[in-house]
Amino acid sequence: MSSTAPLLELKAVEKRYGTRSGGMGAALMSRFGLRAPASEVHAVRDVDLSVRPGEVVGLVGESGCGKSSLGRLAAGIARPSGGQIMFRGENVDALDATRRRAFDLGVQMVF
Ligand SMILES: Nc1ncnc2c1ncn2[C@@H]1O[C@H](COP(=O)(O)OP(=O)(O)OP(=O)(O)O)[C@@H](O)[C@H]1O
Ligand SMILES: [Mg+2]
């Protein structure tokens, strides 16, 4: 185990999306005996992850398992429904403007 402190840490991170339910689509589906879509998608469930300086982490999984959702959470583009995201030991949600800027510059998507 490395003694270097983590740069980025995810603790028990969750992401739930509300989906559209009801309306014409659901009524039509019901008319034809189909089940309406779930009202909530639990895309990321209880994820712990830590990334140390210089470390490369790969995330592999079947389509729809939540890889992009987790990436968006780690990059600060989306907010978690639960759990904590820490950058240099500080909760990203509680950063002041200056530290939030450092996080935004330090953790980015590379398209
Ligand atoms: N903005 C959103 N609103 C509602 N549901 C969403 C949203 N984004 C993703 N989802 C759902 O969350 C789940 C995880 O999606 P995500 O895109 O994170 O998976 P993925 O592992 O990146 O898939 P892929 O390999 O196809 O890119 C899926 O069921 C998806 O339909
Ligand atoms: Mg994806």
PDB file of C-alpha atoms and ligand atoms in Angstrom:
ATOM      1  CA  MET A   1       0.000   0.000   0.000  1.00  0.00           C
ATOM      2  CA  SER A   2       1.218   3.451  -0.942  1.00  0.00           C
ATOM      3  CA  SER A   3       1.877   6.009   1.795  1.00  0.00           C
ATOM      4  CA  THR A   4       0.936   8.928  -0.488  1.00  0.00           C
ATOM      5  CA  ALA A   5      -2.291  10.669   0.534  1.00  0.00           C
ATOM      6  CA  PRO A   6      -5.152  10.261  -1.943  1.00  0.00           C
ATOM      7  CA  LEU A   7      -5.824  13.091  -4.399  1.00  0.00           C
ATOM      8  CA  LEU A   8      -9.412  12.110  -4.963  1.00  0.00           C
ATOM      9  CA  GLU A   9     -11.538   9.932  -2.728  1.00  0.00           C
ATOM     10  CA  LEU A  10     -15.095   8.699  -3.156  1.00  0.00           C
ATOM     11  CA  LYS A  11     -16.835   7.447  -0.030  1.00  0.00           C
ATOM     12  CA  ALA A  12     -20.075   5.458  -0.216  1.00  0.00           C
ATOM     13  CA  VAL A  13     -21.068   7.501  -3.279  1.00  0.00           C
ATOM     14  CA  GLU A  14     -24.591   7.131  -4.652  1.00  0.00           C
ATOM     15  CA  LYS A  15     -26.370   8.504  -7.707  1.00  0.00           C
ATOM     16  CA  ARG A  16     -30.103   8.190  -8.276  1.00  0.00           C
ATOM     17  CA  TYR A  17     -31.947   9.650 -11.235  1.00  0.00           C
ATOM     18  CA  GLY A  18     -35.649  10.381 -11.221  1.00  0.00           C
ATOM     19  CA  THR A  19     -37.240   9.275 -14.482  1.00  0.00           C
ATOM     20  CA  ARG A  20     -40.381  10.473 -16.153  1.00  0.00           C
ATOM     21  CA  SER A  21     -43.339   8.369 -15.123  1.00  0.00           C
ATOM     22  CA  GLY A  22     -47.002   8.860 -15.868  1.00  0.00           C
ATOM     23  CA  GLY A  23     -48.241  10.878 -18.858  1.00  0.00           C
ATOM     24  CA  MET A  24     -49.064   9.570 -22.314  1.00  0.00           C
ATOM     25  CA  GLY A  25     -46.179   7.125 -22.546  1.00  0.00           C
ATOM     26  CA  ALA A  26     -47.028   5.316 -19.347  1.00  0.00           C
ATOM     27  CA  ALA A  27     -50.753   5.309 -20.195  1.00  0.00           C
ATOM     28  CA  LEU A  28     -50.032   3.790 -23.621  1.00  0.00           C
ATOM     29  CA  MET A  29     -47.711   1.169 -22.148  1.00  0.00           C
ATOM     30  CA  SER A  30     -50.343   0.248 -19.595  1.00  0.00           C
ATOM     31  CA  ARG A  31     -53.002   0.022 -22.368  1.00  0.00           C
ATOM     32  CA  PHE A  32     -50.878  -2.621 -24.058  1.00  0.00           C
ATOM     33  CA  GLY A  33     -50.162  -4.465 -20.833  1.00  0.00           C
ATOM     34  CA  LEU A  34     -46.564  -3.231 -20.508  1.00  0.00           C
ATOM     35  CA  ARG A  35     -45.074  -2.155 -17.236  1.00  0.00           C
ATOM     36  CA  ALA A  36     -44.303   1.571 -16.963  1.00  0.00           C
ATOM     37  CA  PRO A  37     -40.628   2.439 -16.421  1.00  0.00           C
ATOM     38  CA  ALA A  38     -39.299   2.615 -12.898  1.00  0.00           C
ATOM     39  CA  SER A  39     -39.623   6.074 -11.383  1.00  0.00           C
ATOM     40  CA  GLU A  40     -36.027   6.003 -10.150  1.00  0.00           C
ATOM     41  CA  VAL A  41     -32.755   4.630 -11.466  1.00  0.00           C
ATOM     42  CA  HIS A  42     -30.133   3.832  -8.857  1.00  0.00           C
ATOM     43  CA  ALA A  43     -27.165   4.295 -11.200  1.00  0.00           C
ATOM     44  CA  VAL A  44     -24.306   4.337  -8.658  1.00  0.00           C
ATOM     45  CA  ARG A  45     -24.519   2.418  -5.407  1.00  0.00           C
ATOM     46  CA  ASP A  46     -22.137   2.639  -2.445  1.00  0.00           C
ATOM     47  CA  VAL A  47     -18.899   3.249  -4.347  1.00  0.00           C
ATOM     48  CA  ASP A  48     -15.617   3.702  -2.469  1.00  0.00           C
ATOM     49  CA  LEU A  49     -12.645   4.685  -4.593  1.00  0.00           C
ATOM     50  CA  SER A  50      -9.382   6.445  -4.033  1.00  0.00           C
ATOM     51  CA  VAL A  51      -6.952   7.856  -6.570  1.00  0.00           C
ATOM     52  CA  ARG A  52      -3.423   8.755  -5.549  1.00  0.00           C
ATOM     53  CA  PRO A  53      -1.071  11.133  -7.373  1.00  0.00           C
ATOM     54  CA  GLY A  54       0.242   9.525 -10.563  1.00  0.00           C
ATOM     55  CA  GLU A  55      -2.178   6.622 -10.308  1.00  0.00           C
ATOM     56  CA  VAL A  56      -4.259   5.522 -13.291  1.00  0.00           C
ATOM     57  CA  VAL A  57      -7.616   3.923 -12.498  1.00  0.00           C
ATOM     58  CA  GLY A  58      -9.693   2.098 -15.093  1.00  0.00           C
ATOM     59  CA  LEU A  59     -13.402   1.421 -14.714  1.00  0.00           C
ATOM     60  CA  VAL A  60     -14.870  -1.470 -16.665  1.00  0.00           C
ATOM     61  CA  GLY A  61     -18.437  -2.732 -16.791  1.00  0.00           C
ATOM     62  CA  GLU A  62     -21.404  -3.540 -18.980  1.00  0.00           C
ATOM     63  CA  SER A  63     -23.394  -0.820 -20.701  1.00  0.00           C
ATOM     64  CA  GLY A  64     -25.598   1.091 -18.274  1.00  0.00           C
ATOM     65  CA  CYS A  65     -23.779  -0.066 -15.124  1.00  0.00           C
ATOM     66  CA  GLY A  66     -22.964   3.534 -14.171  1.00  0.00           C
ATOM     67  CA  LYS A  67     -19.431   4.242 -15.463  1.00  0.00           C
ATOM     68  CA  SER A  68     -20.223   7.646 -16.998  1.00  0.00           C
ATOM     69  CA  SER A  69     -22.352   8.587 -13.995  1.00  0.00           C
ATOM     70  CA  LEU A  70     -19.426   7.818 -11.693  1.00  0.00           C
ATOM     71  CA  GLY A  71     -17.059   9.776 -13.946  1.00  0.00           C
ATOM     72  CA  ARG A  72     -19.346  12.807 -13.879  1.00  0.00           C
ATOM     73  CA  LEU A  73     -19.509  12.624 -10.083  1.00  0.00           C
ATOM     74  CA  ALA A  74     -15.728  12.311  -9.746  1.00  0.00           C
ATOM     75  CA  ALA A  75     -15.215  15.279 -12.090  1.00  0.00           C
ATOM     76  CA  GLY A  76     -17.690  17.432 -10.155  1.00  0.00           C
ATOM     77  CA  ILE A  77     -20.055  17.784 -13.132  1.00  0.00           C
ATOM     78  CA  ALA A  78     -22.859  16.047 -11.244  1.00  0.00           C
ATOM     79  CA  ARG A  79     -23.643  15.997  -7.525  1.00  0.00           C
ATOM     80  CA  PRO A  80     -23.966  12.719  -5.667  1.00  0.00           C
ATOM     81  CA  SER A  81     -27.315  11.686  -4.170  1.00  0.00           C
ATOM     82  CA  GLY A  82     -25.383  10.326  -1.205  1.00  0.00           C
ATOM     83  CA  GLY A  83     -21.876   9.817   0.111  1.00  0.00           C
ATOM     84  CA  GLN A  84     -18.892  12.137  -0.121  1.00  0.00           C
ATOM     85  CA  ILE A  85     -16.329  13.170  -2.707  1.00  0.00           C
ATOM     86  CA  MET A  86     -13.044  14.381  -1.235  1.00  0.00           C
ATOM     87  CA  PHE A  87     -10.340  16.323  -3.073  1.00  0.00           C
ATOM     88  CA  ARG A  88      -7.005  16.612  -1.256  1.00  0.00           C
ATOM     89  CA  GLY A  89      -8.793  15.533   1.927  1.00  0.00           C
ATOM     90  CA  GLU A  90     -11.621  18.082   1.708  1.00  0.00           C
ATOM     91  CA  ASN A  91     -15.283  17.466   0.965  1.00  0.00           C
ATOM     92  CA  VAL A  92     -15.906  18.909  -2.514  1.00  0.00           C
ATOM     93  CA  ASP A  93     -19.423  19.967  -1.503  1.00  0.00           C
ATOM     94  CA  ALA A  94     -18.070  22.183   1.278  1.00  0.00           C
ATOM     95  CA  LEU A  95     -15.244  23.945  -0.594  1.00  0.00           C
ATOM     96  CA  ASP A  96     -15.079  27.743  -0.619  1.00  0.00           C
ATOM     97  CA  ALA A  97     -14.880  29.489  -4.015  1.00  0.00           C
ATOM     98  CA  THR A  98     -11.066  29.517  -4.152  1.00  0.00           C
ATOM     99  CA  ARG A  99     -10.725  25.823  -3.312  1.00  0.00           C
ATOM    100  CA  ARG A 100     -13.611  24.900  -5.585  1.00  0.00           C
ATOM    101  CA  ARG A 101     -11.717  26.620  -8.417  1.00  0.00           C
ATOM    102  CA  ALA A 102      -8.608  24.555  -7.593  1.00  0.00           C
ATOM    103  CA  PHE A 103     -10.760  21.425  -7.734  1.00  0.00           C
ATOM    104  CA  ASP A 104     -12.319  22.466 -11.067  1.00  0.00           C
ATOM    105  CA  LEU A 105      -8.835  23.043 -12.521  1.00  0.00           C
ATOM    106  CA  GLY A 106      -7.346  19.912 -10.993  1.00  0.00           C
ATOM    107  CA  VAL A 107     -10.071  17.409 -11.856  1.00  0.00           C
ATOM    108  CA  GLN A 108     -11.299  17.554 -15.423  1.00  0.00           C
ATOM    109  CA  MET A 109     -12.796  15.503 -18.220  1.00  0.00           C
ATOM    110  CA  VAL A 110     -10.485  14.894 -21.177  1.00  0.00           C
ATOM    111  CA  PHE A 111     -12.792  14.446 -24.159  1.00  0.00           C
TER     112      PHE A 111
HETATM  113  N1  LIG B   1     -29.481  11.864 -16.813  1.00  0.00           N
HETATM  114  C1  LIG B   1     -30.035  10.666 -16.570  1.00  0.00           C
HETATM  115  N2  LIG B   1     -31.332  10.550 -16.215  1.00  0.00           N
HETATM  116  C2  LIG B   1     -31.882   9.348 -15.941  1.00  0.00           C
HETATM  117  N3  LIG B   1     -31.217   8.183 -16.000  1.00  0.00           N
HETATM  118  C3  LIG B   1     -29.928   8.237 -16.356  1.00  0.00           C
HETATM  119  C4  LIG B   1     -29.263   9.468 -16.658  1.00  0.00           C
HETATM  120  N4  LIG B   1     -27.970   9.198 -16.974  1.00  0.00           N
HETATM  121  C5  LIG B   1     -27.837   7.873 -16.874  1.00  0.00           C
HETATM  122  N5  LIG B   1     -28.999   7.285 -16.511  1.00  0.00           N
HETATM  123  C6  LIG B   1     -29.237   5.846 -16.257  1.00  0.00           C
HETATM  124  O1  LIG B   1     -28.305   5.443 -15.257  1.00  0.00           O
HETATM  125  C7  LIG B   1     -27.763   4.154 -15.548  1.00  0.00           C
HETATM  126  C8  LIG B   1     -26.254   4.257 -15.702  1.00  0.00           C
HETATM  127  O2  LIG B   1     -25.979   5.018 -16.859  1.00  0.00           O
HETATM  128  P1  LIG B   1     -24.479   5.393 -17.308  1.00  0.00           P
HETATM  129  O3  LIG B   1     -24.607   6.247 -18.509  1.00  0.00           O
HETATM  130  O4  LIG B   1     -23.756   5.958 -16.133  1.00  0.00           O
HETATM  131  O5  LIG B   1     -23.881   3.962 -17.667  1.00  0.00           O
HETATM  132  P2  LIG B   1     -22.534   3.571 -18.447  1.00  0.00           P
HETATM  133  O6  LIG B   1     -21.882   2.483 -17.654  1.00  0.00           O
HETATM  134  O7  LIG B   1     -21.720   4.795 -18.707  1.00  0.00           O
HETATM  135  O8  LIG B   1     -23.109   2.986 -19.804  1.00  0.00           O
HETATM  136  P3  LIG B   1     -22.377   2.912 -21.270  1.00  0.00           P
HETATM  137  O9  LIG B   1     -21.349   1.820 -21.204  1.00  0.00           O
HETATM  138  O10 LIG B   1     -23.507   2.554 -22.182  1.00  0.00           O
HETATM  139  O11 LIG B   1     -21.789   4.268 -21.554  1.00  0.00           O
HETATM  140  C9  LIG B   1     -28.494   3.683 -16.804  1.00  0.00           C
HETATM  141  O12 LIG B   1     -29.612   2.919 -16.394  1.00  0.00           O
HETATM  142  C10 LIG B   1     -28.938   4.979 -17.464  1.00  0.00           C
HETATM  143  O13 LIG B   1     -30.104   4.783 -18.246  1.00  0.00           O
HETATM  144 MG    MG B   2     -20.974   5.690 -20.470  1.00  0.00          MG
END
